[in-house]
Short mmCIF file of C-alpha atoms in Angstrom, two decimals:
data_model
loop_
_atom_site.label_atom_id
_atom_site.label_comp_id
_atom_site.label_asym_id
_atom_site.label_seq_id
_atom_site.Cartn_x
_atom_site.Cartn_y
_atom_site.Cartn_z
CA MET A 61 0.04 0.06 -0.10
CA ALA A 62 0.98 3.09 -0.68
CA ARG A 63 2.87 5.15 2.25
CA VAL A 64 0.51 7.33 4.22
CA LYS A 65 1.81 10.90 2.79
CA PRO A 66 2.31 12.77 6.08
CA LYS A 67 0.27 15.71 6.64
CA ARG A 68 1.58 18.70 5.20
CA GLN A 69 1.84 20.91 8.58
CA GLY A 70 1.12 24.15 7.69
CA PHE A 71 4.31 26.19 9.47
CA HIS A 72 3.38 28.67 11.63
CA ILE A 73 5.17 30.95 13.91
CA ASP A 74 3.63 32.57 16.63
CA MET A 75 4.18 36.10 15.93
CA THR A 76 2.50 37.39 19.30
CA PRO A 77 5.91 37.82 21.21
CA MET A 78 7.32 39.22 18.45
CA SER A 79 4.96 41.96 17.95
CA ASP A 80 4.14 42.89 21.72
CA MET A 81 8.13 43.33 21.72
CA ALA A 82 7.85 45.59 18.56
CA TRP A 83 5.32 47.67 19.92
CA LEU A 84 7.03 48.06 23.16
CA LEU A 85 10.21 49.15 22.20
CA LEU A 86 8.13 51.50 19.96
CA THR A 87 6.36 52.88 22.69
CA PHE A 88 9.14 53.78 24.16
CA PHE A 89 11.19 55.15 21.51
CA ILE A 90 7.95 57.31 20.76
CA LEU A 91 8.33 58.41 24.35
CA THR A 92 12.26 59.08 24.67
CA THR A 93 12.11 61.13 21.04
CA GLN A 94 11.71 64.97 21.48
CA PHE A 95 10.38 66.49 18.58
CA ARG A 96 12.17 69.67 17.41
CA LYS A 97 9.99 72.68 16.82
CA PRO A 98 10.85 73.41 12.64
CA GLU A 99 13.69 75.61 12.50
CA VAL A 100 12.95 79.00 11.06
CA VAL A 101 16.54 79.62 10.41
CA PRO A 102 18.32 77.02 8.17
CA VAL A 103 21.69 76.74 8.83
CA THR A 104 24.17 73.80 7.59
CA THR A 105 27.05 73.57 10.81
CA PRO A 106 29.98 72.41 9.77
CA SER A 107 31.12 68.73 10.77
CA SER A 108 33.84 67.86 13.81
CA VAL A 109 35.00 65.11 15.34
CA SER A 110 33.86 65.54 18.72
CA THR A 111 31.68 62.80 20.23
CA VAL A 112 30.23 65.01 23.01
CA LYS A 113 26.18 65.42 22.12
CA VAL A 114 24.39 68.84 22.97
CA GLN A 115 22.44 68.40 26.38
CA ASP A 116 18.97 68.14 26.06
CA GLY A 117 18.16 71.26 28.18
CA GLY A 118 19.79 73.98 30.23
CA LEU A 119 20.69 75.59 26.94
CA VAL A 120 20.48 79.13 25.22
CA GLU A 121 21.69 79.15 21.59
CA ILE A 122 23.02 82.09 19.06
CA ILE A 123 22.72 81.55 16.02
CA VAL A 124 24.67 83.23 13.37
CA ASN A 125 23.49 82.61 9.76
CA SER A 126 25.82 82.73 6.54
CA GLU A 127 24.36 86.27 6.15
CA GLY A 128 25.72 87.46 9.23
CA GLN A 129 22.22 87.53 11.00
CA TYR A 130 21.72 86.44 14.90
CA TYR A 131 19.11 85.14 15.93
CA PHE A 132 18.48 84.08 20.11
CA GLY A 133 17.10 80.78 20.44
CA ILE A 134 15.78 79.35 24.01
CA ILE A 135 15.63 75.94 24.41
CA ASP A 136 13.75 75.32 27.80
CA ASP A 137 10.37 75.80 27.34
CA LYS A 138 9.96 77.03 31.21
CA ASN A 139 12.62 79.16 30.92
CA LYS A 140 11.00 81.42 27.97
CA LYS A 141 8.62 83.17 29.42
CA PRO A 142 10.79 84.32 32.79
CA ILE A 143 13.34 85.36 29.84
CA LEU A 144 10.65 87.29 27.74
CA GLU A 145 9.46 89.42 30.89
CA LYS A 146 12.99 90.65 31.69
CA MET A 147 13.20 91.62 28.25
CA GLY A 148 10.09 93.42 28.56
CA ASN A 149 11.10 95.33 31.70
CA LYS A 150 14.56 96.21 30.24
CA TYR A 151 12.93 97.77 27.50
CA ASN A 152 9.71 98.84 28.65
CA ILE A 153 7.71 96.83 26.81
CA GLU A 154 4.46 95.23 27.96
CA PHE A 155 3.81 92.03 26.59
CA THR A 156 -0.20 90.60 26.94
CA GLU A 157 -0.83 87.11 28.74
CA SER A 158 -1.42 86.00 24.76
CA GLU A 159 1.89 86.99 23.56
CA LYS A 160 3.76 85.41 26.20
CA ASN A 161 1.48 81.97 25.29
CA ALA A 162 2.84 82.97 21.65
CA PHE A 163 6.48 83.30 22.62
CA TYR A 164 6.07 79.02 23.54
CA ASP A 165 5.52 78.31 20.13
CA ILE A 166 8.25 79.82 18.60
CA SER A 167 12.14 78.30 18.85
CA GLU A 168 14.24 81.15 18.26
CA VAL A 169 13.92 85.06 18.72
CA THR A 170 14.27 86.06 14.90
CA VAL A 171 13.74 89.90 15.20
CA PRO A 172 14.50 92.95 16.90
CA ILE A 173 13.10 93.33 20.35
CA GLY A 174 11.08 96.19 19.37
CA ALA A 175 9.23 94.52 16.99
CA LEU A 176 8.59 90.96 19.05
CA LYS A 177 5.29 92.21 19.97
CA GLN A 178 4.32 93.13 16.58
CA TYR A 179 5.57 89.78 15.29
CA LEU A 180 4.34 87.51 18.33
CA ASN A 181 0.39 88.89 17.14
CA MET A 182 1.53 87.48 13.31
CA GLU A 183 -0.13 84.26 12.26
CA PRO A 184 2.69 81.52 12.02
CA GLU A 185 2.44 81.58 8.47
CA GLN A 186 3.40 85.29 8.47
CA GLN A 187 6.38 84.55 11.11
CA LYS A 188 8.07 82.44 8.79
CA ASN A 189 8.47 85.21 6.24
CA ASN A 190 9.74 87.64 8.51
CA ASN A 191 12.73 86.86 9.89
CA PRO A 192 15.61 89.91 9.48
CA GLY A 193 17.50 88.41 12.42
CA MET A 194 19.22 91.18 14.78
CA LYS A 195 22.32 93.18 14.27
CA LEU A 196 25.37 92.73 16.38
CA ASP A 197 27.63 96.02 17.08
CA SER A 198 29.24 97.83 19.51
CA VAL A 199 25.91 100.18 19.56
CA ASN A 200 23.34 97.33 18.99
CA LEU A 201 23.64 94.97 21.90
CA GLN A 202 20.08 93.80 22.50
CA LEU A 203 21.55 89.81 21.54
CA MET A 204 23.51 90.42 24.95
CA ASP A 205 20.74 91.66 27.15
CA TRP A 206 18.73 88.35 25.70
CA VAL A 207 21.83 86.67 26.99
CA ASP A 208 22.09 88.30 30.40
CA ALA A 209 18.22 88.44 30.81
CA SER A 210 18.57 84.39 30.24
CA PHE A 211 21.41 84.03 32.79
CA GLU A 212 19.42 86.14 35.42
CA VAL A 213 16.59 83.81 34.94
CA ASP A 214 18.69 80.21 35.13
CA PRO A 215 22.63 80.60 36.23
CA GLU A 216 23.19 77.39 35.24
CA LEU A 217 22.75 77.87 31.62
CA LYS A 218 25.17 76.85 28.76
CA LEU A 219 25.74 79.01 25.99
CA ALA A 220 25.81 77.43 22.17
CA ILE A 221 27.00 78.93 19.51
CA LYS A 222 25.55 77.65 16.17
CA GLY A 223 27.33 79.22 12.89
CA ASP A 224 27.02 78.21 9.20
CA VAL A 225 29.12 77.02 7.30
CA ASP A 226 29.37 80.08 5.49
CA THR A 227 29.63 82.43 8.51
CA GLN A 228 32.34 85.17 7.58
CA TYR A 229 34.38 84.98 10.15
CA PRO A 230 34.42 88.84 11.57
CA LYS A 231 30.62 88.07 12.36
CA PHE A 232 31.80 85.28 15.08
CA ARG A 233 34.73 87.24 15.83
CA GLU A 234 32.24 90.21 16.89
CA LEU A 235 29.85 87.72 19.18
CA VAL A 236 32.96 86.20 20.88
CA LYS A 237 34.12 89.67 21.40
CA GLU A 238 30.65 90.98 22.98
CA LEU A 239 30.20 87.78 24.99
CA VAL A 240 33.74 88.10 26.59
CA ASN A 241 32.91 91.61 27.02
CA ARG A 242 30.19 90.58 29.24
CA ASP A 243 32.20 88.08 30.88
CA TYR A 244 30.82 84.81 28.96
CA ASN A 245 34.12 82.82 28.55
CA ARG A 246 32.53 79.61 27.68
CA PHE A 247 30.99 78.43 24.63
CA GLN A 248 29.76 75.22 23.09
CA LEU A 249 29.98 75.29 19.18
CA ILE A 250 27.18 73.43 17.58
CA THR A 251 28.26 70.66 14.91
CA SER A 252 27.27 67.83 12.99
CA SER A 253 29.04 64.81 13.42
CA GLU A 254 32.10 63.42 11.29
CA SER A 255 33.82 60.37 11.86
CA LYS A 256 37.27 60.57 13.29
CA PRO A 257 40.19 59.59 11.18
CA GLN A 258 41.80 56.59 12.20
CA ASP A 259 45.62 56.70 12.90
CA MET B 606 -4.75 26.97 10.26
CA ALA B 607 -7.96 27.23 8.64
CA ASP B 608 -6.73 24.49 6.12
CA THR B 609 -6.11 21.76 8.71
CA GLY B 610 -9.56 22.23 10.38
CA ILE B 611 -11.47 21.41 7.33
CA SER B 612 -9.56 17.96 6.44
CA ASN B 613 -9.79 17.00 10.18
CA ASN B 614 -13.57 18.01 9.95
CA SER B 615 -14.33 15.82 6.94
CA GLY B 616 -11.88 13.08 8.47
CA GLN B 617 -14.44 12.38 11.08
CA LYS B 618 -17.78 12.38 8.57
CA GLY B 619 -18.58 9.30 10.13
CA SER B 620 -19.35 10.67 13.93
CA LYS B 621 -23.04 10.91 14.85
CA LYS B 622 -22.59 14.44 15.75
CA VAL B 623 -21.49 16.85 13.85
CA ARG B 624 -19.34 18.78 16.43
CA VAL B 625 -19.01 22.61 16.08
CA LYS B 626 -15.76 22.93 15.28
CA LYS B 627 -13.97 25.21 17.49
CA GLN B 628 -12.90 27.91 15.84
CA SER B 629 -9.27 28.82 16.34
CA THR B 630 -9.13 32.90 17.44
CA HIS B 631 -5.51 32.72 16.11
CA VAL B 632 -4.44 36.21 14.38
CA ASP B 633 -1.96 36.16 12.10
CA MET B 634 0.63 38.70 13.68
CA THR B 635 3.35 38.88 11.07
CA PRO B 636 1.99 42.33 9.58
CA LEU B 637 1.81 43.38 13.13
CA ALA B 638 5.10 42.75 13.74
CA ASP B 639 5.99 43.78 10.46
CA LEU B 640 4.64 47.51 11.03
CA GLY B 641 5.69 47.31 14.68
CA PHE B 642 9.42 47.12 13.65
CA LEU B 643 9.04 49.50 10.77
CA LEU B 644 8.12 52.19 13.03
CA ILE B 645 11.12 51.68 15.53
CA THR B 646 13.54 51.56 12.59
CA PHE B 647 12.02 55.23 11.72
CA PHE B 648 11.96 56.37 15.55
CA MET B 649 15.64 54.91 16.00
CA PHE B 650 16.86 56.76 12.62
CA THR B 651 15.13 60.00 13.92
CA THR B 652 16.41 60.18 17.70
CA THR B 653 19.80 59.59 17.04
CA PHE B 654 20.06 61.77 13.86
CA SER B 655 18.74 64.85 15.35
CA LYS B 656 21.39 65.20 17.93
CA PRO B 657 24.72 67.57 16.76
CA ASN B 658 27.62 67.71 18.70
CA VAL B 659 29.19 70.25 20.38
CA MET B 660 32.65 71.27 20.87
CA GLY B 661 34.00 73.16 23.94
CA LEU B 662 35.71 76.75 23.55
CA ASN B 663 37.23 78.34 26.39
CA MET B 664 37.97 81.91 25.83
CA PRO B 665 40.38 84.07 28.33
CA PRO B 666 38.62 86.14 30.08
CA LYS B 667 38.84 89.87 29.23
CA THR B 668 42.09 91.69 31.04
CA PRO B 669 41.29 95.29 32.20
CA PRO B 670 43.28 97.83 30.46
CA ASN B 671 45.82 98.70 33.35
CA GLU B 672 46.73 94.93 33.57
CA ILE B 673 47.68 94.47 30.20
CA ASN B 674 51.37 93.37 30.19
CA THR B 675 53.51 95.26 27.91
CA GLU B 676 56.77 93.33 28.43
CA ARG B 677 57.05 90.46 26.10
CA PRO B 678 58.12 86.99 27.71
CA GLU B 679 61.10 85.33 26.54
CA ILE B 680 59.57 82.79 24.60
CA ASP B 681 60.90 80.03 22.50
CA LEU B 682 59.57 80.10 19.15
CA SER B 683 60.09 76.31 18.61
CA ASN B 684 57.93 75.64 20.96
CA SER B 685 54.72 77.26 19.24
CA ILE B 686 53.00 77.26 15.53
CA SER B 687 51.11 80.01 14.60
CA ILE B 688 48.47 79.11 11.91
CA ILE B 689 47.04 81.90 9.53
CA ILE B 690 43.56 80.93 8.38
CA GLY B 691 43.13 82.83 5.08
CA GLY B 692 39.89 83.24 2.76
CA GLU B 693 39.07 80.64 -0.02
CA ASN B 694 39.94 77.71 2.18
CA LYS B 695 43.73 78.54 2.25
CA LEU B 696 46.06 77.90 5.44
CA TYR B 697 49.09 79.49 6.37
CA TRP B 698 51.46 78.78 8.95
CA HIS B 699 54.65 79.79 10.82
CA GLN B 700 57.16 79.40 13.78
CA GLN B 701 58.87 83.04 13.49
CA ASP B 702 58.74 85.57 15.78
CA GLN B 703 55.21 88.15 14.11
CA LEU B 704 57.56 90.91 13.49
CA GLU B 705 60.21 88.76 11.77
CA LEU B 706 58.03 87.11 8.92
CA THR B 707 58.38 87.35 5.63
CA SER B 708 56.78 85.91 3.04
CA GLU B 709 59.52 83.07 2.82
CA THR B 710 58.71 81.89 6.24
CA LEU B 711 55.46 81.81 5.74
CA ASN B 712 54.29 77.70 4.82
CA GLU B 713 51.25 77.66 2.80
CA THR B 714 49.28 74.37 3.63
CA ASP B 715 46.00 72.96 3.00
CA TYR B 716 42.78 71.30 5.59
CA SER B 717 43.97 67.34 4.12
CA LYS B 718 45.47 64.96 6.44
CA GLU B 719 48.98 65.94 4.79
CA GLY B 720 48.61 69.36 5.22
CA LEU B 721 48.14 71.32 8.53
CA ARG B 722 47.91 67.53 10.49
CA THR B 723 51.33 66.49 9.21
CA ASP B 724 52.73 70.10 10.03
CA ILE B 725 51.42 70.28 13.67
CA LEU B 726 52.63 66.90 14.45
CA THR B 727 56.20 67.85 12.89
CA ALA B 728 56.51 71.02 14.34
CA ARG B 729 55.30 69.22 17.89
CA HIS B 730 58.44 67.05 17.53
CA ARG B 731 60.81 69.62 16.72
CA ALA B 732 59.72 71.54 19.85
CA LYS B 733 62.18 71.74 22.34
CA ASP B 734 59.55 71.03 25.17
CA GLU B 735 56.56 69.35 23.61
CA GLU B 736 54.58 69.69 26.74
CA LYS B 737 54.27 73.55 26.20
CA PHE B 738 54.09 73.34 22.88
CA THR B 739 51.02 75.94 21.97
CA VAL B 740 49.19 76.53 18.59
CA ILE B 741 48.15 79.47 18.18
CA ILE B 742 45.18 80.45 15.31
CA LYS B 743 44.80 83.60 14.07
CA PRO B 744 41.94 83.52 11.50
CA THR B 745 41.48 86.65 9.05
CA ASP B 746 38.61 88.35 8.14
CA ASP B 747 38.40 86.24 4.86
CA SER B 748 38.29 83.01 6.44
CA THR B 749 35.08 81.60 7.22
CA TYR B 750 33.11 79.88 10.47
CA GLU B 751 33.99 76.43 8.79
CA ASN B 752 37.66 77.41 8.44
CA LEU B 753 37.86 77.63 12.26
CA VAL B 754 36.08 75.08 12.87
CA ASN B 755 38.21 72.68 10.95
CA VAL B 756 41.16 74.40 12.57
CA LEU B 757 39.96 73.62 15.96
CA ASP B 758 38.82 69.96 15.14
CA GLU B 759 42.49 69.67 14.43
CA MET B 760 43.66 70.58 17.59
CA GLU B 761 41.11 67.71 18.53
CA ILE B 762 42.48 65.24 16.22
CA THR B 763 46.06 66.06 16.87
CA GLN B 764 45.36 66.38 20.78
CA SER B 765 46.88 69.56 20.99
CA THR B 766 45.60 71.00 24.24
CA ARG B 767 46.90 73.97 24.64
CA TYR B 768 45.71 76.58 21.59
CA GLY B 769 44.36 79.81 21.45
CA ILE B 770 42.26 81.77 18.91
CA VAL B 771 43.67 85.68 18.61
CA ASP B 772 44.11 88.21 15.70
CA PRO B 773 46.88 88.53 13.36
CA SER B 774 49.34 91.54 14.20
CA PRO B 775 49.19 93.70 11.26
CA ASN B 776 52.81 92.15 10.10
CA GLU B 777 51.42 89.05 9.88
CA LEU B 778 48.19 90.08 7.86
CA SER B 779 50.62 92.14 5.22
CA VAL B 780 52.47 89.38 4.65
CA TYR B 781 49.60 87.21 4.14
CA GLN B 782 47.88 89.62 2.16
CA GLN B 783 51.11 89.76 -0.07
CA LYS B 784 51.19 86.24 0.04
CA ASN B 785 48.04 85.63 -1.18
CA GLY B 786 48.05 87.78 -3.68
CA ILE B 787 50.97 86.39 -5.47
CA SER B 788 49.82 82.85 -4.67
CA SER B 789 46.28 83.82 -6.70
CA GLY B 790 48.66 84.96 -9.58
CA ASP B 791 49.75 81.49 -10.79
CA SER B 792 46.40 79.89 -10.24
CA ASP B 793 47.34 76.66 -12.13
CA SER B 794 50.41 75.39 -9.76
CA ASN B 795 47.88 75.83 -6.86
CA SER B 796 45.04 74.25 -8.61
CA ASP B 797 47.25 71.11 -9.20
CA SER B 798 48.54 71.16 -5.57
CA ASP B 799 45.10 71.18 -4.70
CA SER B 800 43.92 68.25 -6.27
CA ASN B 801 47.14 66.00 -5.79
CA ASN B 802 46.26 66.40 -1.63
CA GLU B 803 42.37 65.69 -2.36
#
């Protein structure tokens, strides 16, 4: 008689544990990811072999773009309101509650302080097209006032400088000169990563 | 799973009571696992790449004008190297006193591995006291921020811990401009040497 044909076994692996694990990891990554607010100022940072990662909080950054415009970024949301209030006091500008809330939603101060009130009342679409940046020279030191205000709010802050690949050196020198003038001597230069050559 | 269930059933046709087949509640989890891993990959890549690096830079504190030391301390010139960062990705170095610098003693180099890195390392080996070997970085107004970061990067690679950023002296500037004016004249030989190094 013909051999009993072994019944073809359906080959099934129970995928449940695998998908459990996948979704568990996924949840972890979703929770740990911090979504950055879209950057208004496009800056291509130069690369370096440094392996130190930028810290998550406790940072204010000064951005110098290729046209030599300066921007001031506050990374920690909790510091934004007090810093804005301090700047308002200094320049005698009264910010309303809704303007302070609008300040939460922007990641960088992209307009001079005089135009900030108007800027905060704009629609996000209009804000995108209105980024003249700040100037910095010996008579125009409001960028330094922003830094001062930030350090008054939180003296533990670190100061990061983010420059564009094409930023001219005099713009950087001016910035460092004014910062050293106000006794800020330690900076972190933000760069993109590059592998260290093996020798 | 469903196939086996049906064949079992037909095999037992003789039994009195057609048993209600217990329907398997197994759902194929493969697509779910696929999707999960796809999303994981996405989140992993976005987390790791969104974080830029930082490079520490400490500047000396400002000195009150009345405390500026006008005496020039005795320095062994072999213990230091001055790097002048020029425009158009040009790079020069010298080991002279800044007042005695001439265009003959100002050497041109570049950002490649055989360029600046080797120059710094050989200069350090020549130094009388390697512990005190100092790199003085002098960026000119023509240079860009990227040039400066690249040179600072070389400090990290060559492990030169003693370095400083200062403005070039007037004499160094004029020698640099003179040299730059000459070298931009014979651009042919320049582009040749550039392509060799890359």
